Coordinates of C-alpha atoms in Angstrom, one line a residue:
X1 CA 62.4 20.6 98.2
X2 CA 64.6 22.8 96.1
X3 CA 63.7 23.7 92.5
X4 CA 65.4 22.7 89.2
X5 CA 64.8 24.3 85.8
X6 CA 66.6 23.5 82.6
X7 CA 66.2 24.7 79.0
X8 CA 67.6 23.8 75.7
X9 CA 66.5 25.5 72.5
X10 CA 67.1 28.7 70.5
X11 CA 65.9 31.3 72.9
X12 CA 67.7 33.4 75.5
X13 CA 68.1 31.2 78.6
X14 CA 67.9 33.8 81.3
X15 CA 64.3 34.8 81.2
X16 CA 63.1 31.2 80.7
X17 CA 65.1 29.7 83.6
X18 CA 64.6 32.7 85.9
X19 CA 60.9 32.6 85.2
X20 CA 60.7 28.9 85.9
X21 CA 62.6 29.4 89.2
X22 CA 60.2 32.1 90.3
X23 CA 57.4 29.5 89.9
X24 CA 59.4 27.1 92.0
X25 CA 60.6 29.5 94.7
X26 CA 58.2 28.0 97.2
X27 CA 60.3 24.8 97.0
X28 CA 63.3 26.6 98.5
X29 CA 64.6 30.2 98.8
X30 CA 67.9 30.1 100.7
X31 CA 70.0 30.7 97.5
X32 CA 69.7 30.4 93.8
X33 CA 71.8 30.2 90.6
X34 CA 72.1 29.7 86.9
X35 CA 74.7 28.0 84.7
X36 CA 75.1 28.2 81.0
X37 CA 77.7 29.1 78.4
X38 CA 79.2 32.6 78.0
X39 CA 81.6 33.0 75.1
X40 CA 81.5 29.2 74.8
X41 CA 82.8 28.7 78.3
X42 CA 80.8 27.4 81.3
X43 CA 79.6 30.3 83.4
X44 CA 77.6 30.4 86.7
X45 CA 75.9 33.2 88.5
X46 CA 74.8 32.5 92.1
X47 CA 73.2 34.6 94.8
X48 CA 72.2 34.2 98.5
X49 CA 68.6 34.8 99.7
X50 CA 65.5 35.4 97.7
X51 CA 65.3 35.1 93.9
X52 CA 65.2 38.8 93.4
X53 CA 68.9 38.9 94.4
X54 CA 69.8 36.6 91.5
X55 CA 67.5 38.5 89.2
X56 CA 69.5 41.7 90.1
X57 CA 72.8 40.0 89.6
X58 CA 71.8 38.7 86.2
X59 CA 71.0 42.1 84.8
X60 CA 74.6 42.6 83.7
X61 CA 75.0 39.1 82.4
X62 CA 74.5 37.7 78.9
X63 CA 74.6 34.0 78.4
X64 CA 75.0 32.3 75.0
X65 CA 71.8 31.2 73.4
X66 CA 71.3 27.4 73.7
X67 CA 71.1 25.7 77.0
X68 CA 71.3 26.3 80.7
X69 CA 70.2 25.0 84.1
X70 CA 69.0 26.8 87.3
X71 CA 68.3 26.0 90.9
X72 CA 66.6 27.5 93.9
X73 CA 67.8 25.9 97.2
X74 CA 66.5 24.7 100.5
X75 CA 69.6 24.0 102.4
X76 CA 70.4 20.5 103.6
X77 CA 74.2 20.1 103.5
X78 CA 76.0 23.4 104.1
X79 CA 74.7 26.7 105.2
X80 CA 73.0 29.0 102.8
X81 CA 75.7 31.0 101.1
X82 CA 77.1 31.7 97.6
X83 CA 79.7 29.0 97.8
X84 CA 77.1 26.3 98.7
X85 CA 74.5 27.6 96.2
X86 CA 73.8 25.6 93.0
X87 CA 74.9 25.0 90.3
X88 CA 78.1 23.4 91.2
X89 CA 81.0 22.8 88.8
X90 CA 83.9 20.4 88.6
X91 CA 87.5 21.5 89.1
X92 CA 88.1 22.3 85.4
X93 CA 84.8 24.2 85.0
X94 CA 83.7 21.8 82.3
X95 CA 80.6 20.3 84.0
X96 CA 77.8 22.0 86.0
X97 CA 75.3 20.2 88.1
X98 CA 72.1 21.1 89.9
X99 CA 70.7 18.6 92.4
X100 CA 67.7 17.9 94.7
X101 CA 68.0 15.2 97.3
X102 CA 70.7 13.9 99.6
X103 CA 73.8 11.9 98.6
X104 CA 74.2 9.7 101.7
X105 CA 77.7 8.5 100.9
X106 CA 79.1 11.8 99.7
X107 CA 81.8 11.9 102.4
X108 CA 83.2 8.6 101.2
X109 CA 83.0 9.7 97.6
X110 CA 84.6 13.0 98.5
X111 CA 87.6 11.3 100.3
X112 CA 88.1 9.0 97.2
X113 CA 88.0 12.0 94.8
X114 CA 90.4 14.1 97.0
X115 CA 92.8 11.2 96.9
X116 CA 92.7 11.5 93.1
X117 CA 93.5 15.2 93.3
X118 CA 90.0 16.8 93.2
X119 CA 89.7 20.0 95.3
X120 CA 86.4 21.1 96.8
X121 CA 85.1 24.6 97.7
X122 CA 81.7 24.0 99.2
X123 CA 80.4 21.8 102.1
X124 CA 77.6 20.4 99.9
X125 CA 77.0 16.9 98.7
X126 CA 76.1 18.2 95.3
X127 CA 79.6 19.4 94.5
X128 CA 80.8 15.8 94.9
X129 CA 78.4 14.9 92.1
X130 CA 80.0 17.4 89.7
X131 CA 83.5 16.1 90.5
X132 CA 82.3 12.5 90.3
X133 CA 80.8 13.0 86.9
X134 CA 84.0 14.7 85.8
X135 CA 86.0 11.7 86.9
X136 CA 84.1 9.5 84.5
X137 CA 84.0 12.1 81.6
X138 CA 87.1 10.6 80.0
X139 CA 84.8 9.2 77.3
X140 CA 83.6 12.7 76.3
X141 CA 80.0 11.5 76.6
X142 CA 78.1 13.3 79.3
X143 CA 75.3 10.8 79.5
X144 CA 77.7 7.9 79.9
X145 CA 79.7 9.8 82.6
X146 CA 76.5 10.6 84.5
X147 CA 75.5 6.9 84.3
X148 CA 78.8 5.6 85.5
X149 CA 78.9 8.2 88.3
X150 CA 75.5 7.3 89.6
X151 CA 76.5 3.6 90.0
X152 CA 78.6 4.8 92.9
X153 CA 75.9 7.0 94.5
X154 CA 73.8 6.1 97.5
X155 CA 70.8 8.3 98.3
X156 CA 68.2 10.4 96.5
X157 CA 68.6 12.7 93.6
X158 CA 66.8 14.7 90.9
X159 CA 69.7 16.1 88.9
X160 CA 70.6 17.9 85.7
X161 CA 74.0 18.2 84.3
X162 CA 75.6 20.1 81.4
X163 CA 79.0 20.2 79.8
X164 CA 80.6 23.1 77.9
X165 CA 81.8 20.4 75.4
X166 CA 78.3 19.3 74.6
X167 CA 76.2 22.5 74.2
X168 CA 73.4 20.6 72.6
X169 CA 72.6 18.3 75.5
X170 CA 71.2 18.3 79.0
X171 CA 71.3 15.1 81.0
X172 CA 68.9 14.5 83.8
X173 CA 68.4 11.6 86.3
X174 CA 66.0 10.7 89.0
X175 CA 66.0 8.6 92.1
X176 CA 63.5 9.7 94.8
X177 CA 63.3 13.3 93.8
X178 CA 60.8 14.5 91.1
X179 CA 61.7 15.6 87.6
X180 CA 59.5 16.4 84.7
X181 CA 60.4 17.0 81.0
X182 CA 58.5 19.4 78.8
X183 CA 58.3 19.3 75.0
X184 CA 57.5 22.1 72.6
X185 CA 58.5 22.4 69.0
X186 CA 62.3 22.6 68.8
X187 CA 63.0 23.2 72.5
X188 CA 62.9 21.1 75.6
X189 CA 62.4 22.0 79.2
X190 CA 63.2 20.3 82.5
X191 CA 61.9 21.1 86.0
X192 CA 61.2 19.6 89.4
X193 CA 57.6 20.7 89.1
X194 CA 55.3 21.2 86.2
X195 CA 54.5 24.7 87.4
X196 CA 57.8 25.9 86.0
X197 CA 56.9 24.6 82.5
X198 CA 53.3 25.4 82.1
X199 CA 54.0 28.8 80.6
X200 CA 55.7 27.1 77.7
X201 CA 54.1 23.8 77.1
X202 CA 51.4 21.4 78.4
X203 CA 53.1 18.3 77.0
X204 CA 55.2 16.6 79.7
X205 CA 56.9 13.3 80.7
X206 CA 57.3 12.5 84.3
X207 CA 60.6 10.7 85.0
X208 CA 60.4 7.7 87.3
X209 CA 62.9 6.4 89.7
X210 CA 66.0 4.9 88.1
X211 CA 65.4 6.8 84.9
X212 CA 67.6 9.2 82.9
X213 CA 66.6 11.7 80.3
X214 CA 68.9 13.0 77.5
X215 CA 67.5 16.2 76.2
X216 CA 68.3 17.9 72.9
X217 CA 66.4 20.8 71.4
X218 CA 64.2 18.5 69.3
X219 CA 64.3 15.2 71.1
X220 CA 64.2 13.5 74.5
X221 CA 65.5 10.0 75.1
X222 CA 64.5 8.1 78.3
X223 CA 66.9 5.4 79.5
X224 CA 67.5 3.4 82.6
X225 CA 70.5 4.1 84.7
X226 CA 71.9 0.9 83.2
X227 CA 71.6 2.3 79.7
X228 CA 68.5 0.5 78.5
X229 CA 66.1 2.4 76.2
X230 CA 62.7 2.9 77.8
X231 CA 59.3 3.9 76.5
X232 CA 57.9 7.1 78.0
X233 CA 54.3 8.2 78.5
X234 CA 53.5 11.7 77.4
X235 CA 50.9 13.5 79.6
X236 CA 48.9 16.6 78.8
X237 CA 48.6 19.0 81.7
X238 CA 45.0 20.0 82.2
X239 CA 45.4 23.3 84.1
X240 CA 46.8 26.6 82.8
X241 CA 49.0 29.5 83.9
X242 CA 46.1 31.3 85.6
X243 CA 46.0 28.5 88.2
X244 CA 49.4 29.4 89.5
X245 CA 49.1 33.2 89.5
X246 CA 47.9 35.1 92.5
X247 CA 44.9 36.5 90.7
X248 CA 44.7 39.8 92.6
X249 CA 45.3 38.2 96.0
X250 CA 48.1 39.5 98.1
X251 CA 49.4 36.0 98.8
X252 CA 49.0 32.6 97.3
X253 CA 47.9 31.3 100.7
X254 CA 44.9 33.7 100.8
X255 CA 44.0 32.8 97.3
X256 CA 44.1 29.1 98.1
X257 CA 41.9 29.6 101.2
X258 CA 39.4 31.3 99.0
X259 CA 39.6 28.5 96.4
X260 CA 38.4 25.9 98.8
X261 CA 34.7 25.9 97.8
X262 CA 35.8 25.3 94.2
X263 CA 38.5 22.7 95.2
X264 CA 35.9 20.7 97.2
X265 CA 33.4 20.9 94.4
X266 CA 36.0 19.5 92.1
X267 CA 36.9 16.8 94.6
X268 CA 33.3 15.5 94.9
X269 CA 32.0 16.2 91.4
X270 CA 30.9 13.1 89.6
X271 CA 31.7 10.9 92.7
X272 CA 29.2 11.7 95.4
X273 CA 25.9 9.8 95.2
X274 CA 23.6 11.7 97.6
X275 CA 20.5 9.6 97.0
X276 CA 22.2 6.3 98.0
X277 CA 24.5 7.9 100.6
X278 CA 27.6 6.6 98.9
X279 CA 30.3 7.6 96.4
X280 CA 31.5 6.2 93.1
X281 CA 35.3 5.9 93.5
X282 CA 36.6 3.8 90.6
X283 CA 40.1 4.9 91.3
X284 CA 40.2 2.6 94.4
X285 CA 40.0 -0.3 92.0
X286 CA 38.4 -2.6 94.6
X287 CA 35.3 -4.8 94.3
X288 CA 32.8 -5.4 97.1
X289 CA 34.3 -8.7 98.1
X290 CA 37.8 -7.2 98.5
X291 CA 36.4 -4.4 100.6
X292 CA 34.5 -6.8 102.9
X293 CA 37.8 -8.6 103.6
X294 CA 39.4 -5.5 105.0
X295 CA 40.2 -6.0 108.7
X296 CA 42.2 -2.9 109.4
X297 CA 43.0 0.5 107.8
X298 CA 46.3 2.4 108.2
X299 CA 46.7 6.0 107.2
X300 CA 50.2 7.3 106.7
X301 CA 51.2 10.9 106.0
X302 CA 53.2 13.9 107.2
X303 CA 52.3 17.4 108.4
X304 CA 49.0 18.8 107.3
X305 CA 48.2 15.6 105.4
X306 CA 48.7 13.7 108.7
X307 CA 46.1 16.0 110.3
X308 CA 43.7 15.1 107.4
X309 CA 44.4 11.5 108.2
X310 CA 43.4 12.0 111.8
X311 CA 40.1 13.4 110.7
X312 CA 39.7 10.5 108.4
X313 CA 40.3 8.1 111.2
X314 CA 37.2 9.4 113.0
X315 CA 35.2 9.3 109.8
X316 CA 36.2 5.8 108.8
X317 CA 35.7 4.2 112.2
X318 CA 32.3 5.9 112.7
X319 CA 31.0 5.0 109.3
X320 CA 32.6 1.6 108.6
X321 CA 33.4 0.2 112.1
X322 CA 36.8 -0.9 110.8
X323 CA 39.7 -0.3 113.1
X324 CA 41.9 2.6 111.9
X325 CA 45.2 3.9 112.9
X326 CA 47.2 7.0 111.7
X327 CA 51.0 6.9 111.5
X328 CA 53.5 9.5 110.8
X329 CA 55.1 8.3 107.6
X330 CA 58.6 9.1 109.0
X331 CA 58.0 6.6 111.8
X332 CA 56.0 3.9 109.9
X333 CA 58.8 2.0 108.3
X334 CA 61.2 2.2 111.3
X335 CA 58.8 0.7 113.9
X336 CA 58.3 -2.7 112.2
X337 CA 54.6 -2.1 111.4
X338 CA 52.2 -5.0 111.5
X339 CA 50.3 -5.0 108.3
X340 CA 49.2 -7.8 106.0
X341 CA 47.0 -8.6 103.0
X342 CA 43.9 -7.8 105.0
X343 CA 45.3 -4.3 105.8
X344 CA 44.4 -1.3 103.6
X345 CA 47.1 1.4 103.7
X346 CA 46.3 4.9 102.5
X347 CA 49.2 7.2 101.7
X348 CA 48.2 10.9 101.9
X349 CA 50.4 13.5 100.2
X350 CA 49.5 16.8 98.4
X351 CA 52.5 16.7 96.1
X352 CA 52.7 12.9 95.8
X353 CA 56.4 13.2 96.3
X354 CA 56.9 13.3 100.1
X355 CA 60.0 11.1 100.7
X356 CA 58.8 9.6 104.0
X357 CA 55.4 8.8 102.7
X358 CA 56.8 7.2 99.6
X359 CA 59.1 5.1 101.8
X360 CA 56.1 4.1 103.9
X361 CA 54.2 3.0 100.8
X362 CA 57.1 0.8 99.7
X363 CA 57.3 -0.8 103.2
X364 CA 53.6 -1.5 103.3
X365 CA 53.7 -3.1 99.8
X366 CA 56.7 -5.3 100.9
X367 CA 54.6 -6.5 103.9
X368 CA 51.7 -7.5 101.6
X369 CA 49.2 -4.6 102.2
X370 CA 47.1 -3.1 99.5
X371 CA 48.3 0.6 99.1
X372 CA 46.1 3.5 98.0
X373 CA 47.3 7.0 97.3
X374 CA 45.4 10.2 98.1
X375 CA 47.3 12.8 96.1
X376 CA 46.8 16.1 94.3
X377 CA 49.4 15.9 91.6
X378 CA 48.6 13.7 88.6
X379 CA 51.5 11.4 87.7
X380 CA 53.3 11.9 91.0
X381 CA 55.5 9.2 92.4
X382 CA 53.3 8.1 95.2
X383 CA 50.3 8.0 92.8
X384 CA 52.3 5.7 90.5
X385 CA 53.8 3.6 93.3
X386 CA 50.5 2.8 95.0
X387 CA 48.3 -0.1 93.8
X388 CA 45.5 2.4 93.2
X389 CA 44.2 5.7 94.5
X390 CA 42.2 8.9 94.2
X391 CA 43.3 12.3 93.0
X392 CA 41.8 15.1 95.1
X393 CA 41.6 17.5 92.2
X394 CA 42.3 20.6 94.3
X395 CA 44.3 22.3 91.6
X396 CA 47.9 23.5 92.1
X397 CA 48.8 24.6 95.6
X398 CA 51.7 27.0 95.7
X399 CA 51.5 28.4 99.2
X400 CA 53.9 26.5 101.5
X401 CA 51.3 26.4 104.2
X402 CA 48.7 23.9 102.9
X403 CA 45.1 24.9 103.0
X404 CA 42.9 23.7 100.2
X405 CA 44.7 20.4 100.0
X406 CA 43.6 19.7 103.6
X407 CA 39.9 20.2 103.0
X408 CA 40.0 18.4 99.7
X409 CA 41.7 15.4 101.3
X410 CA 39.1 15.4 104.1
X411 CA 36.3 15.6 101.5
X412 CA 37.7 12.6 99.7
X413 CA 37.9 10.6 102.9
X414 CA 34.3 11.5 103.6
X415 CA 33.4 9.9 100.3
X416 CA 35.6 6.9 101.0
X417 CA 33.9 6.5 104.4
X418 CA 30.5 6.6 102.7
X419 CA 31.5 4.1 100.1
X420 CA 33.0 1.6 102.5
X421 CA 30.1 2.0 104.8
X422 CA 27.7 1.3 101.9
X423 CA 29.5 -1.9 100.9
X424 CA 29.5 -3.1 104.4
X425 CA 25.8 -2.2 104.8
X426 CA 26.3 0.3 107.6
X427 CA 24.2 3.3 108.7
X428 CA 22.2 3.9 105.5
X429 CA 20.1 6.8 106.7
X430 CA 23.0 8.4 108.4
X431 CA 25.1 8.1 105.2
X432 CA 22.4 9.8 103.2
X433 CA 22.3 12.7 105.6
X434 CA 26.1 13.1 105.5
X435 CA 26.2 12.9 101.7
X436 CA 23.6 15.6 101.5
X437 CA 25.6 17.8 103.9
X438 CA 28.8 17.1 102.0
X439 CA 27.2 18.4 98.8
X440 CA 26.4 21.7 100.6
X441 CA 29.9 22.2 102.1
X442 CA 31.2 24.5 99.4
X443 CA 28.4 27.0 99.9
X444 CA 28.9 26.9 103.7
X445 CA 32.6 27.6 103.3
X446 CA 31.6 30.6 101.2
X447 CA 29.5 31.9 104.2
X448 CA 32.6 31.6 106.5
X449 CA 34.8 33.4 104.0
X450 CA 32.5 36.3 104.2
X451 CA 33.7 36.7 107.8
X452 CA 37.2 37.5 106.7
X453 CA 37.2 41.2 107.8
X454 CA 35.8 40.1 111.2
X455 CA 38.5 37.5 111.7
X456 CA 41.2 40.0 110.6
X457 CA 40.1 42.3 113.5
X458 CA 40.5 39.5 116.0
X459 CA 43.9 38.7 114.5
X460 CA 45.1 42.2 115.0
X461 CA 44.5 42.0 118.7
X462 CA 46.7 38.9 119.1
X463 CA 49.5 39.5 116.6
X464 CA 52.0 40.5 119.4
X465 CA 51.6 37.3 121.4
X466 CA 54.3 34.7 121.6
X467 CA 52.2 31.6 122.5
X468 CA 48.8 30.2 121.7
X469 CA 46.8 27.1 122.6
X470 CA 44.3 25.4 120.4
X471 CA 41.8 22.9 121.9
X472 CA 39.2 20.7 120.4
X473 CA 37.6 17.3 120.9
X474 CA 36.6 14.4 118.6
X475 CA 36.5 15.5 115.0
X476 CA 37.8 19.0 116.1
X477 CA 40.9 17.7 117.8
X478 CA 42.8 17.3 114.5
X479 CA 41.5 20.8 113.6
X480 CA 43.1 22.1 116.7
X481 CA 46.4 20.5 115.6
X482 CA 46.1 22.0 112.2
X483 CA 45.2 25.5 113.4
X484 CA 48.2 25.5 115.7
X485 CA 50.5 24.3 112.8
X486 CA 49.3 27.0 110.5
X487 CA 50.0 29.7 113.1
X488 CA 53.5 28.2 113.8
X489 CA 54.4 27.8 110.1
X490 CA 53.7 31.4 108.9
X491 CA 53.8 33.7 112.0
X492 CA 56.5 32.0 114.0
X493 CA 54.3 32.1 117.2
X494 CA 54.7 29.0 119.4
X495 CA 51.4 27.3 119.3
X496 CA 50.2 23.8 120.4
X497 CA 47.1 21.8 119.7
X498 CA 45.6 19.4 122.2
X499 CA 42.5 17.4 122.9
X500 CA 40.6 19.8 125.2
X501 CA 40.4 17.3 128.0
X502 CA 44.2 17.0 128.0
X503 CA 44.6 20.7 129.0
X504 CA 44.5 19.7 132.7
X505 CA 47.4 17.3 132.2
X506 CA 50.0 20.0 131.7
X507 CA 49.1 22.8 129.3
X508 CA 46.9 24.5 131.9
X509 CA 50.1 25.6 133.6
X510 CA 50.8 28.0 130.7
X511 CA 47.5 29.9 130.9
X512 CA 47.5 33.5 132.1
X513 CA 46.0 36.8 130.9
X514 CA 48.4 36.9 128.0
X515 CA 47.6 33.5 126.6
X516 CA 45.1 33.3 123.7
X517 CA 43.2 29.9 123.8
X518 CA 41.4 28.9 120.6
X519 CA 38.5 26.5 121.3
X520 CA 36.7 24.7 118.5
X521 CA 33.4 24.5 120.4
X522 CA 30.8 23.4 117.9
X523 CA 27.6 21.9 119.1
X524 CA 27.8 18.1 119.2
X525 CA 27.4 15.3 121.8
X526 CA 30.3 16.6 123.9
X527 CA 29.5 20.3 123.7
X528 CA 28.9 20.5 127.5
X529 CA 32.4 19.0 128.1
X530 CA 34.2 21.6 126.1
X531 CA 32.2 24.4 127.7
X532 CA 33.6 23.2 131.0
X533 CA 37.1 23.4 129.5
X534 CA 36.3 27.0 128.5
X535 CA 35.3 27.8 132.1
X536 CA 38.7 26.4 133.3
X537 CA 40.5 28.8 131.0
X538 CA 38.4 31.7 132.0
X539 CA 39.1 31.0 135.7
X540 CA 42.8 31.5 134.9
X541 CA 42.2 34.8 132.9
X542 CA 43.1 33.2 129.6
X543 CA 41.6 34.9 126.5
X544 CA 39.1 32.7 124.7
X545 CA 38.6 32.7 120.9
X546 CA 35.8 30.3 120.1
X547 CA 34.7 28.7 116.8
X548 CA 31.0 27.9 117.4
X549 CA 27.9 26.8 115.6
X550 CA 25.5 29.5 114.3
X551 CA 22.7 30.2 116.7
X552 CA 24.7 29.3 119.8
X553 CA 23.9 32.3 122.0
X554 CA 25.3 30.8 125.2
X555 CA 28.9 30.7 124.1
X556 CA 28.9 34.4 123.5
X557 CA 28.7 34.9 127.2
X558 CA 31.8 32.8 127.8
X559 CA 34.2 33.7 125.1
X560 CA 36.1 36.9 124.4
X561 CA 35.6 36.4 120.7
X562 CA 33.2 34.1 118.8
X563 CA 33.5 33.1 115.1
X564 CA 30.3 31.4 114.0
X565 CA 30.2 28.6 111.3
X566 CA 27.1 27.0 109.8
X567 CA 25.7 23.9 111.4
X568 CA 26.8 20.6 109.8
X569 CA 26.9 16.9 110.7
X570 CA 29.8 16.4 113.2
X571 CA 31.4 14.0 110.7
X572 CA 32.0 16.9 108.4
X573 CA 32.6 19.7 110.9
X574 CA 36.4 19.8 110.3
X575 CA 35.7 21.1 106.7
X576 CA 34.2 24.2 108.2
X577 CA 35.9 24.7 111.6
X578 CA 39.4 24.8 110.0
X579 CA 38.5 27.8 107.7
X580 CA 38.5 30.5 110.4
X581 CA 41.8 29.1 111.8
X582 CA 43.4 29.4 108.4
X583 CA 42.3 33.0 108.1
X584 CA 43.3 33.8 111.7
X585 CA 46.8 32.4 111.1
X586 CA 47.1 34.3 107.8
X587 CA 46.1 37.7 109.2
X588 CA 48.3 37.3 112.3
X589 CA 51.3 36.5 110.1
X590 CA 50.6 39.5 107.9
X591 CA 50.2 41.8 110.9
X592 CA 53.6 40.6 112.1
X593 CA 55.2 41.4 108.7
X594 CA 56.0 37.7 107.9
X595 CA 56.4 36.5 104.4
X596 CA 53.3 34.2 104.3
X597 CA 54.1 32.4 101.1
X598 CA 57.8 31.8 102.0
X599 CA 58.0 31.1 105.7
X600 CA 61.6 30.7 107.0
X601 CA 63.2 27.3 106.9
X602 CA 60.2 25.7 105.2
X603 CA 59.7 24.4 101.7
X604 CA 56.5 23.1 100.0
X605 CA 57.4 19.6 99.1
X606 CA 59.7 17.6 101.4
X607 CA 61.5 15.2 99.1
X608 CA 64.4 14.4 101.4
X609 CA 64.2 12.2 104.5

């Protein structure tokens, strides 16, 4: 959460930093700001609200050429206002700091600094960092002052600091919040996400926890917080600027919904073995004997990734007969989980930076489990922290409401289920049929996307509702949860997902003529059961929107609206049934005038606990 951009070189800083912040605005949009030199003095410009407000305020500003840092904020400590906006400066306006994360002991530090005469203006933890660095700046060496200050800090941070006395240096440090350095000729870039840099360079270094970077225009030194020189790995980014542009779509979310056929194709390419009903997943780095020793699988994640984990639970248990459980990462390490060397722990995270999921990985490793990451971002912290893992290759996802990452994650778990099933010699013919169906999923999603206009018309009829219920069973229960989450996230309609049979245990009390109820009612072994649930809603005058299998004429007599999806093996049905729900949520949000790509109070990557 929050976005950091820094630049040092020979160009005007405003267009570079502002352009980078625009690419990171999905990480936070409560307020924003830039700091640099103006007539050789430290100068900041800060604005409340969306980035266009800062852009307007900067029109009359002219920073000195050289270096600067910028920030777009998702508020943690202190309400969104100009005083609490980053960058923050010390009392003498010598040092400026931008920061992502949470300084857990900031109140203790603040009291200590106040006793030394420091005066504070904001209610943020970040301003404490600026004053703390200033307290140790007696040496005149910014990097040393940052290092000494961080020895007193408890919590998480991705930070960048500048001083008016060292106009040729930016100092950055990371502990639990991502930072990436970009290199190009005689200039250096810094950001919390590579999306802010890709316009200028494809050569990057990802900082790891406990590392500092000292940037000058033609060099970058990586050191430990203790001052030890470290070797750094330069990585070449393989996607280009077009991947993070809207490409003619009104919103990133809609673009990413439409990118799902390609995302899944990339996820399974070179991995899926249809003939043998398995997959080649060398990233797991496990031999057959190790796989056969697995007694239990734990999946840990947050949000949409947790829903993907729920689908994976059904897949893995059906295809491998290994017991599986799915944990919220935020609860995993606090409930004293029982895992050991015979437990396989999958950490699922689109960004690979989710703070709670990273903490769960560390806890699982401490307890002796083998940890595997399922991530989208190459070089991300979770990908590096895990023992091994698989990249989903969905391409950059900018929309705050995740879509293509969900289906790519589920596709990868389908392949994992096939592979583990093959090693354990389970269900060969069934595996072959599922593998054949998985190869056809991108084309079937294309068929569903052709129904966009039809789904939009349904959405228009329910955009004024304040509540909605989503119901599904088995593989479609997690889809009900995901559909409800999408509606909540971007339209602000209260929506709940339930197993359909649980409706009678409470939610049925909410149903009346104004309540839309979305049923995922595809044809499978419990189709008759969910049809009974539909009858129960109809008896109470609820409005039924059904996601159904092509050729199902009967459901058209029971539902107010039917959206048909192609037939597919039930193991893979979530990959198709979720698509109409993504489109439904999108169009309802647009009808309500909501900012789909920047929903209130949300940010794309949750890097604080």
